Structure formats: C-alpha cells, structure tokens
C-alpha atoms as one frame of an Amber mdcrd trajectory, in Angstrom:
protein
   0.000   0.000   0.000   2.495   2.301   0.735   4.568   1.753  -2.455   1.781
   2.219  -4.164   1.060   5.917  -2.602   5.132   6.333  -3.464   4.573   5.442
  -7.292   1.470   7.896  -7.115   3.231  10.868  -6.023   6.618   9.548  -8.239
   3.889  10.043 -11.425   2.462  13.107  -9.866   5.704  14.873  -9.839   7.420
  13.866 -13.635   4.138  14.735 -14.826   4.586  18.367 -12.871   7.842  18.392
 -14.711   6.718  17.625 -17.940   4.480  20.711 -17.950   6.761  22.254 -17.008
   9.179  21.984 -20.027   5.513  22.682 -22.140   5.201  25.771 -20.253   8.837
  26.923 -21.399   8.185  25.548 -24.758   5.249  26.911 -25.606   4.536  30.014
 -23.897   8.228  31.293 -22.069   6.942  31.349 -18.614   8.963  30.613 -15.787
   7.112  27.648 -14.422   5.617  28.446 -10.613   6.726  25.942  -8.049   4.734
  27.400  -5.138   1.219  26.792  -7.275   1.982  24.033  -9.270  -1.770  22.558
 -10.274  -2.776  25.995 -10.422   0.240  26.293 -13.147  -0.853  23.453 -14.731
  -4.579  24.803 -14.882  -2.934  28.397 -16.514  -1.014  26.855 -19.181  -3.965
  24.153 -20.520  -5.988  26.956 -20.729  -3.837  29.310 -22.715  -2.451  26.637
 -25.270  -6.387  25.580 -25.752  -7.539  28.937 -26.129  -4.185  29.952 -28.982
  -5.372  30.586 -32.734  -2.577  30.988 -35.037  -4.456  32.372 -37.770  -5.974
  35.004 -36.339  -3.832  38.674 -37.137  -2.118  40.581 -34.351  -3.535  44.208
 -35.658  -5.160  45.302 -38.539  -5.034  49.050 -39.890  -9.045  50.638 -39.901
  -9.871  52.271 -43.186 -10.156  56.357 -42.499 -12.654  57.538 -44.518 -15.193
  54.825 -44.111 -18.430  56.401 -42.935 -20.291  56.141 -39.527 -23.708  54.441
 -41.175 -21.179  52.149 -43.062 -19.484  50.845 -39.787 -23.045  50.480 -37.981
 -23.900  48.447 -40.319 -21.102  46.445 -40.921 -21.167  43.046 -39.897 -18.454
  43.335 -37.824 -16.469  46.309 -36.302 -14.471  48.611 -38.230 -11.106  47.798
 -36.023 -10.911  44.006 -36.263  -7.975  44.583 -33.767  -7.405  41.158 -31.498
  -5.739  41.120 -28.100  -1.890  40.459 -28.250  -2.275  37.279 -25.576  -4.549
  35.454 -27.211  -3.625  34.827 -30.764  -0.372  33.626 -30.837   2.103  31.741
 -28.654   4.713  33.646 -26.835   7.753  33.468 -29.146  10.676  35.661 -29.764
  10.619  37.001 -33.440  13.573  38.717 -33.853  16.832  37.951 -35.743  19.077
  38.929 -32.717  20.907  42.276 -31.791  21.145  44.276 -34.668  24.842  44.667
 -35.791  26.641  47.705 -35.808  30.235  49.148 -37.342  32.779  52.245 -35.957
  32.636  54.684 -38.010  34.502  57.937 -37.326  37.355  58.099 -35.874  39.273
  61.463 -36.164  42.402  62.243 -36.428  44.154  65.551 -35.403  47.325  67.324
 -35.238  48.480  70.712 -34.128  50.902  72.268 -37.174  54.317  74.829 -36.607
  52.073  77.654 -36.610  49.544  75.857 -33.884  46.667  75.770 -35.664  44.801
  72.379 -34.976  43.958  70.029 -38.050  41.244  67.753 -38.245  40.999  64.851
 -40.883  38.996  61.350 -41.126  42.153  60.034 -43.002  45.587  59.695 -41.668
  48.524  61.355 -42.988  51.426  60.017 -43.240  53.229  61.162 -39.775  52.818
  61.175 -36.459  48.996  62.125 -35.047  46.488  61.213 -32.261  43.321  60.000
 -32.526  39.988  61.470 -31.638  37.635  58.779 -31.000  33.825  60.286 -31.403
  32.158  57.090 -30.115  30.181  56.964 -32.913  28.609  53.780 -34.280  26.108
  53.529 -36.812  23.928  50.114 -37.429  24.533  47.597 -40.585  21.622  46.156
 -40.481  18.002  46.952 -39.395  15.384  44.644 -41.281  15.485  41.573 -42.639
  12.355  42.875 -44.740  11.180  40.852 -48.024   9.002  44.007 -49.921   6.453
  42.328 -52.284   4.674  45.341 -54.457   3.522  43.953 -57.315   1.905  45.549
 -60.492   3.490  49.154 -58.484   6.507  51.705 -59.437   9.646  50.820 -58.220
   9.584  54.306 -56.785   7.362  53.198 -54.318   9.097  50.490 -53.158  12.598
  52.454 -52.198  10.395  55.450 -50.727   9.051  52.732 -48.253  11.963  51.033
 -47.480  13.869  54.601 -46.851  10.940  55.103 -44.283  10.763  52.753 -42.553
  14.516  52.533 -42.054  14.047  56.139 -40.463  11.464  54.807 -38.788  13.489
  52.520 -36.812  16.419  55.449 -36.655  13.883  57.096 -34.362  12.848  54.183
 -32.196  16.640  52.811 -31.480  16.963  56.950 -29.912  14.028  56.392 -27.287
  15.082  52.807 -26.424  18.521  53.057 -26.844  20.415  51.434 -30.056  21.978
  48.971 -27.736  18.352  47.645 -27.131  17.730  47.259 -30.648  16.842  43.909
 -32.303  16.709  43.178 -35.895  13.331  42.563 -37.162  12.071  39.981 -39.658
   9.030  41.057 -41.889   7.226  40.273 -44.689   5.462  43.068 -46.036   2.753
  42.924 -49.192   1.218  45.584 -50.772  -1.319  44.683 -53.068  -2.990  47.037
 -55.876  -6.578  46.097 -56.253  -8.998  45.646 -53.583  -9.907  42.378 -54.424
  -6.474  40.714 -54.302  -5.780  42.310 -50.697  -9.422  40.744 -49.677  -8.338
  37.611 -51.137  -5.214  37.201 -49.665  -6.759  38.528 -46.005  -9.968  35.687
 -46.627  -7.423  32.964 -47.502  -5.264  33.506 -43.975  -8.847  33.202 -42.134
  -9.551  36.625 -41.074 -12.028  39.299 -42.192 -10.992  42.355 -44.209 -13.711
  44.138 -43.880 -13.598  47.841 -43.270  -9.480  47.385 -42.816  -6.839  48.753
 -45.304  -4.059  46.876 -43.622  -3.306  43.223 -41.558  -0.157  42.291 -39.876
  -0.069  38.543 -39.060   1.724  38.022 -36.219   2.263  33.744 -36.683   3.795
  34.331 -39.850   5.306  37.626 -39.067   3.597  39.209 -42.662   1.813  42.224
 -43.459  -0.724  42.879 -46.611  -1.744  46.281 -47.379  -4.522  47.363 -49.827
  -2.935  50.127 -51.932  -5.813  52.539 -52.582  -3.222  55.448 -53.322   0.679
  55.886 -52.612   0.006  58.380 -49.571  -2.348  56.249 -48.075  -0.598  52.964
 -48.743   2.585  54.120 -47.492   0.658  55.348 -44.290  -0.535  51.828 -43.648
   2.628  50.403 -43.951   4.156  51.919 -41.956   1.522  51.231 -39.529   1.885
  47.762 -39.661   5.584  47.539 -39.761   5.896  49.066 -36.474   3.382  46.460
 -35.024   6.221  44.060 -36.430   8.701  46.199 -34.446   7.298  46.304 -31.248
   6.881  42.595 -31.423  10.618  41.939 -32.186  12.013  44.395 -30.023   9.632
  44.095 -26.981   7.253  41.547 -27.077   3.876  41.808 -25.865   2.951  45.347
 -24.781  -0.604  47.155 -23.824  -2.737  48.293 -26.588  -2.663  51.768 -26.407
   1.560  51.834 -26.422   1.062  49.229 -29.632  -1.066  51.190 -31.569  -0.029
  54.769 -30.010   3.396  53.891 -31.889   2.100  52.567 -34.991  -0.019  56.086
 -34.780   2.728  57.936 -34.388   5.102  57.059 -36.725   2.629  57.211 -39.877
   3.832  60.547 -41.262   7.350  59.999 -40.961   9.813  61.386 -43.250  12.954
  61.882 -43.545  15.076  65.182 -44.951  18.786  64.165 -45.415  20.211  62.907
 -41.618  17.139  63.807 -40.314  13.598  62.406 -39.391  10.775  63.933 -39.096
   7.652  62.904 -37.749   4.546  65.374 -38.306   1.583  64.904 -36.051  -1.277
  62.375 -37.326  -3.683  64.464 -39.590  -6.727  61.851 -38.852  -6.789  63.012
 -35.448  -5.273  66.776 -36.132  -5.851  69.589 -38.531  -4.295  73.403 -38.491
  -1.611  71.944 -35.795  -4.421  71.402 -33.619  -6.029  68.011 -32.217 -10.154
  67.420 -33.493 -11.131  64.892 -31.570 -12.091  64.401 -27.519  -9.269  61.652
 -26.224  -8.857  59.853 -22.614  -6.574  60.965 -19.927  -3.739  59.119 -19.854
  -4.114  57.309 -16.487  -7.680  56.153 -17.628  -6.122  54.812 -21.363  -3.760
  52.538 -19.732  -6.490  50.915 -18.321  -9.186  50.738 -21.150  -7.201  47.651
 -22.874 -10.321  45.569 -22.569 -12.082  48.138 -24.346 -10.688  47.923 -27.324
 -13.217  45.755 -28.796 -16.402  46.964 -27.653 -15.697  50.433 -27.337 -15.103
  53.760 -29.201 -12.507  52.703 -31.339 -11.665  55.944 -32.759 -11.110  57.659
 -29.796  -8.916  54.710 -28.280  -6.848  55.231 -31.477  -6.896  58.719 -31.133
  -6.086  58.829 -27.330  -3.494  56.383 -28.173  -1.870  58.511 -30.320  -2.209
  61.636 -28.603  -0.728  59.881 -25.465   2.813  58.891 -27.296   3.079  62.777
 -29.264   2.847  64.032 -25.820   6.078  61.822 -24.633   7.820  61.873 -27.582
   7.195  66.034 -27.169   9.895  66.536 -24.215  12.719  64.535 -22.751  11.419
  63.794 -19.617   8.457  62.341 -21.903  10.608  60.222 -23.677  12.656  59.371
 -20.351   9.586  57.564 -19.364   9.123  55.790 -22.818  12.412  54.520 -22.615
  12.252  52.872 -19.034   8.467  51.325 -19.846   9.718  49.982 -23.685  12.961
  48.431 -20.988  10.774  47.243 -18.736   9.006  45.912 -21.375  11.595  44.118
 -23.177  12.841  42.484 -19.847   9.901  39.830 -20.257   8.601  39.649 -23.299
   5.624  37.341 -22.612   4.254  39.550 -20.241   2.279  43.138 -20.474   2.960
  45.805 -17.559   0.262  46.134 -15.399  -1.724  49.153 -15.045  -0.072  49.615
 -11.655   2.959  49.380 -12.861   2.243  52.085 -15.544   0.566  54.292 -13.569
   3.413  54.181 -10.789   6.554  55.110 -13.794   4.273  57.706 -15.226   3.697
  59.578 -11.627   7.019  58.956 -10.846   8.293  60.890 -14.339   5.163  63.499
 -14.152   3.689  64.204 -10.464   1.259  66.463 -12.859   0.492  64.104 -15.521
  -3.244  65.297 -16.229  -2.799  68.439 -16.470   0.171  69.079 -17.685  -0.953
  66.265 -20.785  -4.552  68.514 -20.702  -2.374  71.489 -20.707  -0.256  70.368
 -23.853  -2.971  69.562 -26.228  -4.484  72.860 -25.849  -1.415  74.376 -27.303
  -0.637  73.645 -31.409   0.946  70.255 -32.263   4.419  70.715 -33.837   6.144
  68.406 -35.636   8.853  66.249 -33.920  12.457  66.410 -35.353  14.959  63.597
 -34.609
C-alpha cells in the first residue's frame, strides 16, 4: 500500500515536470513551483484557447463612414488582443549589428593651428575617437509590391529605415533587435481581400493586416500616400513585437499612430503629427486621460474605437514632445523588453508615469491645448 502511494506521487511529480518543459516551450513562462496545479490549470488553458491564424492588428480604413461601420457586420477595427492569438515566441533575428565609423584624427601644425581629418597622414597624429557607431543592419524585410513603381518600393523602405532610426533613440540602439518582416502591398482591392480571406480573417472595413504567426503584413494600396501610411503602420506592429514583445494596446497602436507621417530630410527624421486626429496643428477629436487609457485595454473591442486610437496617439506625441516624456518611454519599452511574454500592469504604468510626471493630467490637458508641432529627430 504504501509503495503504491510512493509510485502515485513519483507520477504526480514527472508529470509536474513535464508541464513544465511545455510551459517553457510553448509560452516562455517561468514555471511556478509554489502553485503548481494551479500552473498546470494556466497553461492548458492558454495553449487551448491559442489561434494561429488570427492577425495581431489590422489598420481601420479612415474615410469609411459612420452608417457604413453600424452596419457592418463586424467592427471597423478588427484589432485582437496580443495574448490570445499567438504563442509567446521571440521574433527577432538577434541584436542588430553595428560598425565604428569615425574616428578622427588631429594634429596641431608649426604655426599651432589644430587640423582635423577622417584620413591619416602620413606622420605622427592622435586620434579622436567620437564614439560613434552607426547600425549595418536593421530589417530583414522581403518588400512584395507587385503591379506598383519601383519608386514606391525604395520610398518605403527609406521610411521605414528612419522609422526605426527614431525608435533605437528612445530605447537606446543597444536595445535594438533586428526585425524579420514580410510586407505585401497589393494594388486592387480584391487581391488584398483575397489574400486577407485565404489567412482566415475578415478584411472588412481594414486597409491593412499584420499577421503576427507568420510575421507578414498585406496592405490594400488605394493610393501611394495612403498605402505608405498603412505600412508603416503595420511595420511598427512588427517592431514592437521583435524588439519588446507583448505590450498594452494603447503603447502598440499609439506607436504605430505615431510614426505614420514619418519622413525623412537628409540625416534627419521627421515625424509630423497624425492628420486623422489633427488639422491646423491642432487636435479634433475628444481623447482619454492618460491614467484612464492605460487601463481601457479591454475596451478595445467593444468600445469607441476611434477615440482609443486617437487617445493612443495623442498619449505617445505628448512623450515623444519633451525629454522627460521620452525618459519615461524609454524605461516602460525596458521594462518591457525584460519579459517579453508579459504586459505591464496598469499599476505598474501608472506608478513610472507619476514617478516621471507628479502632474500628468494636467500638464498632458495642458499640452494639447497648445498647437501640435512636428517632432524632429
């Protein structure tokens, strides 16, 4: 009898093991010891309730009426919650790789007039190091644009490379991870429905999809502007992925937001505020507070999607406005990054962003009463 009870608990505990080696597997949780059925009880329930198929995000068309969407047959933002359509996987390449490149090198002449030069002479000098690095390689990103001008293909990949120029100076290039993506852009309405229908989703009311299981985007090009608009869009969904993993909805799409009108003027990006939410430098539509957004994520798909987008975006222009504004983006896209399975809490946002801004409300009410400039990186 008592061997018996030994065998029982012998099985009891491999089988605790086993899941958890699924639990690393499949999801990249740390497997709890101190609630171990509990564990067990978490992780059937997230592996049974995983579709693959279904997209991460998916880009809302702008000018689609309010009668259309009411009667739509389903919502105009067919946006799905990070957690539960995919398994928790790292999809980057790795650190992105970078080169020296500028080194200086200087010498004082008989007359003692200083000399600068990026190649050495043939004598004696010292070297200035500037420290400064640039990046080889950002993207591993496979364009598709059939049937368009070649023209539009190089604009887009020079964008989105700024794009990323501008993200690697809030989190830090260090930080950086090289991202993998697979981006289509289709001309006709009815081949971007198709290809949308034949990955199981619904493309109604959406210009754009970013499938997070296969790590590809298809965009509906309706005209360059707004095509390039969307891709962008969806490319920094496949950013925030590879770089930090799962992250709240507002900071996902406040991003994506963001960096839509990005462009780029010789060394320097610019990023002008989001005209479907501004017009005359001013913003046109009623948004959250901040300290309510962060905690609307389960609103997202019952609620008043444009103003969630809107808030969303209004939210990251005011940190990416100021330093100490993108001091705090920095430590949450860090904190972030440090486990990528998991989404800060709204605690945990609420207690970085008081920390960083003791005045949040009103100096964010404050700042959106005044005109919206254009951000210069």
């Amino acid at each position: 009898m008592f061997k018996t009870k030994l065998r029982v608990v012998f099985v009891f505990f491999v089988l605790l093991i086993a899941s958890a080696l699924i639990a690393n597997h499949f999801t990249g949780r740390v497997f709890n010891c101190h609630d171990p059925i509990g564990e067990v009880k978490r992780i059937y329930n997230s592996l049974s309730s995983q579709v693959t198929t279904e997209p991460l995000a998916t880009k809302q068309l702008k000018n689609v009426s309010s009668a259309t969407l009411q009667n739509a047959s389903v919502p105009a933002d067919n946006h799905l919650s990070q957690a539960n359509n995919t398994r928790c996987v790292d999809v980057s390449l790795g650190k992105v790789k970078y080169k020296r490149n500028g080194d200086i090198f200087t010498w004082t002449d008989s007359d003692g007039v200083p000399h600068f030069s990026d190649k050495k002479p043939d004598f004696a000098v010292a070297t200035y190091d500037t420290g400064f690095i640039e990046p080889l390689d950002y993207f591993d990103l496979s364009l598709n644009t059939p049937n368009l001008p070649s023209s539009f293909n190089q604009e887009l990949r020079i964008k989105l490379n700024t794009v990323f120029k501008v993200y690697g100076q809030i989190i830090g290039v260090h930080a950086l991870k090289k991202v993998k993506l697979n981006l289509t852009v289709l001309p006709t309405r009815r081949a971007y429905e198709a290809a949308i229908k034949q990955r199981s989703a619904d493309p109604t009311n959406t210009a754009g999809m970013y499938f997070h299981a296969s790590n590809s985007a298809f965009i509906h090009y309706d005209n360059a502007h707004s095509a390039m608009r969307t891709a962008v869009h969806e490319a920094v969904h496949a950013i925030n992925k590879a770089v930090l993993g799962y992250t709240p909805r507002w900071f996902n799409e406040g991003f994506a937001e963001y960096f839509e009108l990005t462009k780029n003027n010789m060394q320097t990006a610019i990023v002008e505020p989001n005209s479907s939410w501004t017009k005359n430098n001013n913003i046109t539509k009623s948004v959250f507070s901040i300290d309510l957004l962060v905690g609307l994520d389960d609103s997202w798909k019952k609620g008043d999607t444009s103003k969630l987008y809107a808030s969303s975006w209004a939210a990251i222009y005011f940190l990416m406005d100021t330093q100490a504004g993108r001091s705090l983006l920095n430590n949450i896209m860090l904190a972030e990054q440090e486990f990528l399975c998991n989404k800060l809490s709204e605690k945990q946002l609420k207690t970085m962003m008081y920390k960083q801004f003791p005045n949040l409300n009103r100096e964010y009410s404050q700042r959106l009463k005044k005109p919206l400039k254009a951000h210069i990186f």
